[in-house]
Coordinates of C-alpha atoms in Angstrom, one line a residue:
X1 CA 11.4 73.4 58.9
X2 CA 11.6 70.2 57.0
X3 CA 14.6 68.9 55.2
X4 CA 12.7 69.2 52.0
X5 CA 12.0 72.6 52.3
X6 CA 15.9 73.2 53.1
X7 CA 16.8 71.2 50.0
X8 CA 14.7 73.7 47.8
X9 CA 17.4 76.5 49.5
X10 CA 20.7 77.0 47.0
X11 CA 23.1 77.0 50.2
X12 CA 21.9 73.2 50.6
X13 CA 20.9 71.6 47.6
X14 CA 23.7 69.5 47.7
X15 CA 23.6 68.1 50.8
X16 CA 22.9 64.4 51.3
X17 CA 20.1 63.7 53.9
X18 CA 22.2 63.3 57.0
X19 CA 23.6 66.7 56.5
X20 CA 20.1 68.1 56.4
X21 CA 19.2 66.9 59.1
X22 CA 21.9 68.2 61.4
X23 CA 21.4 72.0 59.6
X24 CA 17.6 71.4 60.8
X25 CA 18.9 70.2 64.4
X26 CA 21.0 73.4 64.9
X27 CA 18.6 75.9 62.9
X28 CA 15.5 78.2 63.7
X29 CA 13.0 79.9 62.0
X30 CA 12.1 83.4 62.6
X31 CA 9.4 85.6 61.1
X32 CA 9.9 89.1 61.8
X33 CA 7.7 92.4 60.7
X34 CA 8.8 95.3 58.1
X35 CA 11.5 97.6 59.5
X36 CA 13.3 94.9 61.8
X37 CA 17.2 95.7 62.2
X38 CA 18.2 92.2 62.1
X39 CA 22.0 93.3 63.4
X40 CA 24.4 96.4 63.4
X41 CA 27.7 97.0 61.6
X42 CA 30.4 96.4 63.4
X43 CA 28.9 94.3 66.7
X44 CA 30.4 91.0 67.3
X45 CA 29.2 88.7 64.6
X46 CA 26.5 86.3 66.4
X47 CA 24.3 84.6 63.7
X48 CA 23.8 83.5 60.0
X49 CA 20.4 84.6 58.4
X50 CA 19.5 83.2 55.5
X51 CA 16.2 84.7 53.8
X52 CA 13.0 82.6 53.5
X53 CA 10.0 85.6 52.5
X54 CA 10.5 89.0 52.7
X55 CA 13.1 91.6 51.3
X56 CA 16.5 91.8 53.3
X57 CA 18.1 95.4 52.6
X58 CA 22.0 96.0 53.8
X59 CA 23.7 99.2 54.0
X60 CA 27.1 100.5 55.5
X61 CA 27.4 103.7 57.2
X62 CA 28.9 106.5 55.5
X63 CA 29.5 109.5 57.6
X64 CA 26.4 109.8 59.8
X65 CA 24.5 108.3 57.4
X66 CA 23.9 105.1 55.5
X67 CA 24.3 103.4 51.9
X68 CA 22.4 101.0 50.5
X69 CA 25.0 98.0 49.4
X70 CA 22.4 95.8 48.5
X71 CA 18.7 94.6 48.5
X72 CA 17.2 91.4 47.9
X73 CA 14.0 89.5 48.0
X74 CA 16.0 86.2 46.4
X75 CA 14.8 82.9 48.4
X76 CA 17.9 81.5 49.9
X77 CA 19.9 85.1 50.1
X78 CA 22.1 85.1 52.8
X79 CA 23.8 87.7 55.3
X80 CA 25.5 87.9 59.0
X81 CA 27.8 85.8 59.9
X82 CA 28.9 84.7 56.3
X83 CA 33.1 84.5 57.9
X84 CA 32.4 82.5 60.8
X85 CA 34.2 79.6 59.4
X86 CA 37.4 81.3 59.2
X87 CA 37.3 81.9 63.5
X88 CA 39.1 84.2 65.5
X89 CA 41.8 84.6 62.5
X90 CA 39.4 87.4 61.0
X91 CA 37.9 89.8 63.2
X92 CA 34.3 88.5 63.6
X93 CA 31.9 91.6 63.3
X94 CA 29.2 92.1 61.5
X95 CA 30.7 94.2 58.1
X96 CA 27.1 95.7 57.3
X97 CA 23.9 96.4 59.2
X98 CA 20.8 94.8 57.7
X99 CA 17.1 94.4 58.2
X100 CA 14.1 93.5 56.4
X101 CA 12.1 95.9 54.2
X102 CA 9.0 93.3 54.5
X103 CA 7.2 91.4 56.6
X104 CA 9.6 88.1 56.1
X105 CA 10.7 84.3 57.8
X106 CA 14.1 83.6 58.2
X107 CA 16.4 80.9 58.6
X108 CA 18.6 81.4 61.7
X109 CA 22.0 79.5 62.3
X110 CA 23.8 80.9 65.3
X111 CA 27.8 81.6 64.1
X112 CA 29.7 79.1 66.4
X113 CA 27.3 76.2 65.5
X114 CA 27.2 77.3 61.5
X115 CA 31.0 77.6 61.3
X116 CA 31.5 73.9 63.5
X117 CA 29.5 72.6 60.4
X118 CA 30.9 73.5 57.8
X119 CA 34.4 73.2 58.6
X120 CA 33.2 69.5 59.9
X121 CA 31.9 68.6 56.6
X122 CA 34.4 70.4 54.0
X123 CA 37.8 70.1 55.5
X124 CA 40.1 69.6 52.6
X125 CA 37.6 73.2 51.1
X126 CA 38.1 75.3 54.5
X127 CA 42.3 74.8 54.2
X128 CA 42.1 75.8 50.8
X129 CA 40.0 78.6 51.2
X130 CA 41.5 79.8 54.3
X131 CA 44.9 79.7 52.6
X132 CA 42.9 81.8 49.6
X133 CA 42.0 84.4 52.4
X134 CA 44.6 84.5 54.6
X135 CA 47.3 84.4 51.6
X136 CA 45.3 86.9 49.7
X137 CA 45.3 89.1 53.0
X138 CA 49.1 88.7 53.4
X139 CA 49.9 89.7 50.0
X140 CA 47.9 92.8 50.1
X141 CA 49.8 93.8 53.4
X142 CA 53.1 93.1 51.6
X143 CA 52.6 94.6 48.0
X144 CA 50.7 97.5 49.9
X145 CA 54.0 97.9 52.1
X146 CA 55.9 97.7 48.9
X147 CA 53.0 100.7 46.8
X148 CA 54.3 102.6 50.1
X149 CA 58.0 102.8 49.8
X150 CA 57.5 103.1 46.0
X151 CA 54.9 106.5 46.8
X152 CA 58.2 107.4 49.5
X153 CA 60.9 106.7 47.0
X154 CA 58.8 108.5 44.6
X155 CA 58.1 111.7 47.1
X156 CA 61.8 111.2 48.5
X157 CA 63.2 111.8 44.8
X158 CA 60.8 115.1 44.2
X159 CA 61.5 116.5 47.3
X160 CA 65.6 116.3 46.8
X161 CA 64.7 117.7 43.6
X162 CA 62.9 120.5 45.6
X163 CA 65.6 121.3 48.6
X164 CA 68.2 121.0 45.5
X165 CA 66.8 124.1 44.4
X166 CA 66.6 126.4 47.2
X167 CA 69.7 125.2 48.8
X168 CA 72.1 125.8 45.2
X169 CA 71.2 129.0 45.1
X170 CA 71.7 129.6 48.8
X171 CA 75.7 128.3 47.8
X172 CA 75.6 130.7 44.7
X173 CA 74.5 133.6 46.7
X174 CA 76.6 132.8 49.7
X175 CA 79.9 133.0 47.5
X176 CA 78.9 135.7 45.3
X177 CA 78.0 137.6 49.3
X178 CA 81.6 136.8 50.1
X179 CA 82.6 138.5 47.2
X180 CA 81.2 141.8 47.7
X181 CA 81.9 142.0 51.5
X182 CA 85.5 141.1 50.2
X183 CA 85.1 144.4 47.7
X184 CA 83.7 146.5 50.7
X185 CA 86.3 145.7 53.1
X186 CA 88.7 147.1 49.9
X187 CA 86.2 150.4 49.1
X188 CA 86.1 151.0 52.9
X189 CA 90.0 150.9 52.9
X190 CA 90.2 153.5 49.9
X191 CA 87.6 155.6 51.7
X192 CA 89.5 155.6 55.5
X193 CA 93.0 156.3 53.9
X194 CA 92.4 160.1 55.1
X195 CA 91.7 161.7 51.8
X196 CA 87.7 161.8 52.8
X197 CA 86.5 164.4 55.2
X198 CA 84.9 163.4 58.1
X199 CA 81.5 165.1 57.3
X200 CA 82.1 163.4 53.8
X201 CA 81.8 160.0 54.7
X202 CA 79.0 160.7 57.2
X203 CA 76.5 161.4 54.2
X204 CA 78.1 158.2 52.7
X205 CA 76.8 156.5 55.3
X206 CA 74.0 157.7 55.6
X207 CA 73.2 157.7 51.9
X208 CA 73.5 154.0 52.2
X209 CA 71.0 153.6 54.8
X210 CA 68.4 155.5 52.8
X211 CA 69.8 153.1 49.6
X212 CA 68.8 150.1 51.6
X213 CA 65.5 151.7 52.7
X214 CA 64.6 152.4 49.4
X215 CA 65.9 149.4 47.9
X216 CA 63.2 147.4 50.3
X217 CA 60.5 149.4 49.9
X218 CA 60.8 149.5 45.5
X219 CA 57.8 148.1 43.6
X220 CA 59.1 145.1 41.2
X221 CA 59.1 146.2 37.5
X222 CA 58.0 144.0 34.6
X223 CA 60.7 143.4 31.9
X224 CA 60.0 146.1 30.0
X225 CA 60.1 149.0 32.9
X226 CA 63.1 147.0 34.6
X227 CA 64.9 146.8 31.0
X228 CA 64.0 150.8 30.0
X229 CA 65.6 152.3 33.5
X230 CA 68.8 150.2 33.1
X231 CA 69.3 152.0 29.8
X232 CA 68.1 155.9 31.4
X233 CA 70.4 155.3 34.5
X234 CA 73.4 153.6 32.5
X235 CA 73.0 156.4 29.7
X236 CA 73.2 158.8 32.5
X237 CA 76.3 157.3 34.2
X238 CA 77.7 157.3 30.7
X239 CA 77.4 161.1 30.6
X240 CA 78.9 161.7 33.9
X241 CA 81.9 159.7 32.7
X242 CA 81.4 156.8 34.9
X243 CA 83.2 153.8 34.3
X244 CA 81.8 150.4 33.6
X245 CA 78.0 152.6 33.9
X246 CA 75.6 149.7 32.4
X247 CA 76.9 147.1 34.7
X248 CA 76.0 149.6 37.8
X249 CA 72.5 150.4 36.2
X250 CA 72.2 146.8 35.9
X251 CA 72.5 147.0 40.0
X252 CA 70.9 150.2 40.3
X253 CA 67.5 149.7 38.1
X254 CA 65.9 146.3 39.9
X255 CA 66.6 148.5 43.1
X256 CA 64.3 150.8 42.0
X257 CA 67.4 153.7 42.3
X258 CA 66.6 156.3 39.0
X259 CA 68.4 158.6 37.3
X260 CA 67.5 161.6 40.0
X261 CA 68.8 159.2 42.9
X262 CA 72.1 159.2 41.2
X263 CA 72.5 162.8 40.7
X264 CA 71.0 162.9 44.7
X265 CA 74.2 160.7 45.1
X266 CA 76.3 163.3 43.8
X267 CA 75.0 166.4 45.0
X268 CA 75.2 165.0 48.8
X269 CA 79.1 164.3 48.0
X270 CA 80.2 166.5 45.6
X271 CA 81.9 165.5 42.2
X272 CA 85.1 164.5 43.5
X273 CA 83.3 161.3 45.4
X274 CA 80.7 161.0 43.0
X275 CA 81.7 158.0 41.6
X276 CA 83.8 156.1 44.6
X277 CA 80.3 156.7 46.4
X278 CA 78.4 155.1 43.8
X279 CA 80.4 151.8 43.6
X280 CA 80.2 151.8 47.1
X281 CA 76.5 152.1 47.1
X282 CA 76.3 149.3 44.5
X283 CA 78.5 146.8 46.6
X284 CA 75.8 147.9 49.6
X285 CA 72.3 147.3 47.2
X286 CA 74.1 143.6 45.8
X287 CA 74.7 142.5 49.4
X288 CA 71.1 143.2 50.2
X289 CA 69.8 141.7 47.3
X290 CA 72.4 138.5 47.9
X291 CA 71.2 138.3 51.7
X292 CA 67.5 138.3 50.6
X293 CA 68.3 135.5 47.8
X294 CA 69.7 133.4 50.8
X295 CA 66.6 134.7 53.3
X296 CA 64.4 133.4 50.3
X297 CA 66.3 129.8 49.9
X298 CA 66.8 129.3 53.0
X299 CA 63.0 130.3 54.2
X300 CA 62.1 127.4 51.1
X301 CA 64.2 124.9 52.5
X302 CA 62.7 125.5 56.1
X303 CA 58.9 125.4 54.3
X304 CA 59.8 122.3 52.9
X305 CA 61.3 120.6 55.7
X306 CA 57.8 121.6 57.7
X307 CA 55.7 120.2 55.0
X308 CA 57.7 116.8 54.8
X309 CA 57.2 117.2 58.9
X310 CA 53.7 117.4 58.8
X311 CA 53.1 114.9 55.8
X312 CA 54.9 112.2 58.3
X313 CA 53.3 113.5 61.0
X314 CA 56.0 112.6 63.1
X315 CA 55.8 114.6 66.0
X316 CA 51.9 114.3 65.9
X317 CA 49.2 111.7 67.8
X318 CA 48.0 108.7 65.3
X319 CA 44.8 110.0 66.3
X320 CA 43.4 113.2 66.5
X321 CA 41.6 116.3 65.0
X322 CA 42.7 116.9 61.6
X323 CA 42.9 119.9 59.4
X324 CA 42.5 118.3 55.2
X325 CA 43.6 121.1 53.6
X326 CA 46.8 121.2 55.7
X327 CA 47.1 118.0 54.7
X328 CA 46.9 118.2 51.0
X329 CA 48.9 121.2 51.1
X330 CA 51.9 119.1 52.6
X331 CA 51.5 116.6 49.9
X332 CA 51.3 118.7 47.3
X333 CA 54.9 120.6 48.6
X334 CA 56.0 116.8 47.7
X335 CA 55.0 116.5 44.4
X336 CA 56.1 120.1 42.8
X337 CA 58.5 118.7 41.7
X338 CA 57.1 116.0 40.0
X339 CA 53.9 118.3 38.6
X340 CA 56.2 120.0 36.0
X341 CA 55.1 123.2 35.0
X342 CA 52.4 121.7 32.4
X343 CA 49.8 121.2 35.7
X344 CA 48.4 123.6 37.2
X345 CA 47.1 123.5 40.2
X346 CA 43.4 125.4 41.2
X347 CA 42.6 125.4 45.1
X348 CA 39.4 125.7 46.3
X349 CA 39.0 125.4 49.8
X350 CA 36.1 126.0 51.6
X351 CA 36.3 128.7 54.5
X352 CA 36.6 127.7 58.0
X353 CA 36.2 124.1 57.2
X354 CA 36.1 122.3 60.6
X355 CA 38.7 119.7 61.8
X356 CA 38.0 115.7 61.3
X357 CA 38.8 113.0 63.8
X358 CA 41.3 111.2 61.4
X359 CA 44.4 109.2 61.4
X360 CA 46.3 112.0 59.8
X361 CA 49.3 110.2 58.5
X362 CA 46.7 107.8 56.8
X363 CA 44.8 110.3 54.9
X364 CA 48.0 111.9 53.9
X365 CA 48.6 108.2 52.0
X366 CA 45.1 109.0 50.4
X367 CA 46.0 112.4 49.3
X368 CA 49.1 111.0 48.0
X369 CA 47.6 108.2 45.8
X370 CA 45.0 110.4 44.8
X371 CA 47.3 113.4 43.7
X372 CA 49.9 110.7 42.1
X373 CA 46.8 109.3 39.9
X374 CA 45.6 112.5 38.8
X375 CA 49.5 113.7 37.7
X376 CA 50.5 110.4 35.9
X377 CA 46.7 110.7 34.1
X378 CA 47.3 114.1 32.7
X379 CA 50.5 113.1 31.4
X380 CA 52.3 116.1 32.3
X381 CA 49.8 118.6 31.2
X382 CA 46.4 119.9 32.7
X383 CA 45.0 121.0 35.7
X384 CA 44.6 119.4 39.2
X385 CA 41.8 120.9 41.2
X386 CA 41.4 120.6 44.6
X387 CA 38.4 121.4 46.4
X388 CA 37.0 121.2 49.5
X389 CA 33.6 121.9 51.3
X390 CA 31.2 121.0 54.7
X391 CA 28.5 118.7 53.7
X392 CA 26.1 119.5 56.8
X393 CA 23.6 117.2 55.6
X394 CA 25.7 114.2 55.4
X395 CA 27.7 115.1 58.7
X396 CA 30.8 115.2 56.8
X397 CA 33.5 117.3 55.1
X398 CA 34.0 116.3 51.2
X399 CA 37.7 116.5 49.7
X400 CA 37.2 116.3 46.0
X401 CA 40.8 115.4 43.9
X402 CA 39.9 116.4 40.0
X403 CA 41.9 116.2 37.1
X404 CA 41.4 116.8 33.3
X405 CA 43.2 113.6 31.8
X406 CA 41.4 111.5 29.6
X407 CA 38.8 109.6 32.1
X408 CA 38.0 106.2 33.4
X409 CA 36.0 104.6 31.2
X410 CA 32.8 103.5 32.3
X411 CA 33.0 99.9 32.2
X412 CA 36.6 100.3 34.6
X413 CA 34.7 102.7 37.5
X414 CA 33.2 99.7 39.2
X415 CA 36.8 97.5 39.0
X416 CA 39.3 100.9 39.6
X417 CA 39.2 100.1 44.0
X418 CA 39.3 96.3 43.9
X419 CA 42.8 95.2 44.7
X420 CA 45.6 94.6 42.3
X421 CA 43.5 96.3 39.3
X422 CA 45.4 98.6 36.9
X423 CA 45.4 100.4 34.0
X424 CA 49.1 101.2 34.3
X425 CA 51.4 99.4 32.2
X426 CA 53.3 96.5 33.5
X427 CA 55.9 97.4 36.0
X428 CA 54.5 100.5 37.0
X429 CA 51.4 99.9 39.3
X430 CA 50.2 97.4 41.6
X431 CA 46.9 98.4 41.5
X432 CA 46.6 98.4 45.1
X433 CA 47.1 102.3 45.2
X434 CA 43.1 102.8 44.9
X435 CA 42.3 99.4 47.2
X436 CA 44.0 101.1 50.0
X437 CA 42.5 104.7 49.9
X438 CA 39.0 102.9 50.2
X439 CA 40.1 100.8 52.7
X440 CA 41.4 104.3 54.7
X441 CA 38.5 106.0 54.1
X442 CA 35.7 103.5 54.3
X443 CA 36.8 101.2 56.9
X444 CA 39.3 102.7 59.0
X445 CA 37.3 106.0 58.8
X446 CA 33.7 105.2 58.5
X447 CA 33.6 107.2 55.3
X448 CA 33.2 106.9 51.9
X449 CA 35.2 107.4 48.6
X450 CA 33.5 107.2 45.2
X451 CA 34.6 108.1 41.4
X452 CA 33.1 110.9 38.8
X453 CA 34.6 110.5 35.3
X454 CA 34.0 111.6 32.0
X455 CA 36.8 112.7 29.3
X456 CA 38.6 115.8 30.8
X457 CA 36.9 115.9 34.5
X458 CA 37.6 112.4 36.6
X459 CA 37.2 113.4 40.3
X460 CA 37.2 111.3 42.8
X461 CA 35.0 112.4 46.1
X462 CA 36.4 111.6 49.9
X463 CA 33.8 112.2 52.2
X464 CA 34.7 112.3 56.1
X465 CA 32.6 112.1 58.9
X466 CA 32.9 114.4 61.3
X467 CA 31.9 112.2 64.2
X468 CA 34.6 109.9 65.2
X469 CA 33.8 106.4 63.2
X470 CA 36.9 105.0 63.5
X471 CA 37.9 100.9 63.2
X472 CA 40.5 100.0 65.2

């Protein structure tokens, strides 16, 4: 190839005539049919092919298949090797497969000799660009360590928000328990003082076993019905000449215990114990309903504790076959709090969705930025949808995180995953929230992640392949 015809190439227009001559020492010319793979993502990065005639398409794989990233027939376009320069401090692989679409010549420049070139010729501009890189690299790592303990701090503060809950009312049911044992242990007292026959406090006892039987099994009233029986059964209690009868209904009625149970009461103990047996009864149904409260809180606490377990995934392989709806589950249990009760959340998972070969702890990270974006976009109020489903075409499972905020507008879709881009006033984004879910997804999963938006419905699509494409 003649230096004139490499002059006429935009790569080396500039170059003086010595320079020419040493690309056309090192360089080759190859002519290749339609359909030619001219190299594979991810195989060590061996040459620099600059386009002559032809059309060069490149893609990137995207669960078992492929996606067109770009196709030219531009004289002088170039692909391959384009990092060689920077050497072994960037891994040197091949970031996209490409081929020719046409019957096409090529200009070859094997990567050791290209890159001894260059950084030959332009010393001063491979420092500076290799402190661009590198630098640029660095910072990411940092500010993304620093979008990571901010996504933790934020996670950290819902979830003491969360255990807060379950574990006050857990104290508040604990004392209030103590009190009514303390009340038992004094009702038990009055009724073993001897003035109780024997067969008397028998069908005591065994009224409270049937109380607690039926307390377990009663259906839960709405307002109205639970409000209605409080006022039969304390009316009643009234009329029998009980004392203090509207607080016992108010124990009585959410039990499900009526107006016949309390003349039951009565008739098994006769009028003289009618009303000792009653209070007693009423310390029995409050314990039960104070052990369930702490049952309930406690059960909470330990749900929680399990979801912050698996979201960590500390007792789990880096590795390994991955269930996604476990995982959004885990991260949503970490943002309740921080959801309000203006979003509500629709699920809708696809049945027997199979595992992916993921990094699990990762993809958590995605779920979280995705979920985070969605919340602060509806401001409080909307509703979060998420939905997943088997793409069997695309050999892939498809997580899809929707919201009904007001959209990205078009013009932002293409910018929203290049690093430090925000929306988000100053101070609270780093714009590297999106950056690293692609980089997740896409290269450290082989997958792909993409944005729907229009004003009410933004969703943005995760699609995972199901055979293992993971970058080390």
């Amino acid at each position: 190839m003649s230096t004139e015809e490499l002059r006429g190439l935009f790569l080396f227009e500039q170059l003086g005539e010595a320079k020419l001559a040493a690309v056309q020492g090192i360089a080759r010319v190859e002519e290749h049919a339609a359909g030619t793979a001219l190299y594979t993502e991810g195989e060590p990065a061996t040459c620099f092919y600059v386009l002559l005639e032809g059309e060069l398409l490149l893609t990137r794989r995207v669960g078992s298949g492929e996606v067109e990233i770009t196709r030219s027939s531009q004289r002088g376009a170039y692909c391959g090797a384009t990092a060689a320069w920077v050497g072994e401090r960037l891994p040197q692989v091949y970031m996209n497969s490409g081929r020719l679409t046409a019957d096409g010549r090529l200009l070859v420049l094997d990567a050791a000799d290209f890159a001894g070139l260059v950084r030959a010729w332009f010393p001063m501009g491979m420092h500076l660009l290799e402190g661009l890189v590198i630098g640029s690299r660095n910072t990411e790592e940092r500010v993304s360590q620093r979008e990571r303990l901010l996504a933790l701090g934020q996670l950290s503060a819902g979830l003491t928000h969360e255990l807060n809950n379950p574990a006050a009312a857990a104290v508040r049911a604990t004392a209030s328990l103590r009190e009514r044992v303390a009340g038992m242990r004094h009702k038990l007292a009055m009724l073993a003082d001897g003035h109780i026959a024997p067969a008397a406090l028998m069908r005591i006892v065994d009224l409270q076993e049937a109380t607690v039987e039926r307390a377990a099994k009663a259906a839960r009233l709405s307002p109205m019905e639970l409000s209605d029986l409080e006022d039969e059964v304390g009316d009643h209690l009234e009329a029998l000449g009980v004392m203090g009868p509207y607080d016992l209904a108010a124990v009585f009625a959410p039990a499900g215990l009526d107006v016949a149970w309390v003349d039951g009461v009565g008739d098994a103990v006769g009028p003289g114990l009618h009303e000792p047996a009653l209070r007693w009864l009423a310390y029995t149904v409050e314990t039960e309903q104070l052990m369930r409260e702490i049952e309930d809180a406690t059960e909470r606490i330990s749900t929680l504790l399990g979801a912050v377990r698996q979201y960590s995934q500390m007792d789990r392989a880096p590795y390994e076959d991955t269930d996604v709806v476990e995982g959004l589950e885990s991260t949503l249990a970490m943002f309740a709090a921080k959801r309000g009760d203006g979003i509500r959340v629709v699920r809708d998972y696809a049945p027997d969705l199979p595992r992916v070969p993921a990094y699990t702890g990762e993809l958590n990270q995605v779920w979280t930025n995705l979920i985070h974006n969605a919340v602060q976009a509806m401001e409080g109020r909307g509703t979060l949808t998420l939905r997943t489903r088997l793409d069997e075409a695309g050999g892939c499972v498809v997580v899809e995180v929707c919201d009904t905020g007001p959209g990205v507008p078009p013009e932002l879709q293409r910018r929203i995953f290049e690093p430090f881009f925000t929306t988000k006033p100053v101070g609270e984004g780093t714009g590297l929230g999106l950056d690293i879910s692609f980089r997740i997804v896409v290269q450290r999963h082989g997958g792909d992640l993409r944005v729907e938006s229009v004003p009410g419905d933004t969703r943005f699509v995760v699609a995972l392949p199901l055979q293992g494409a993971r970058v080390s």
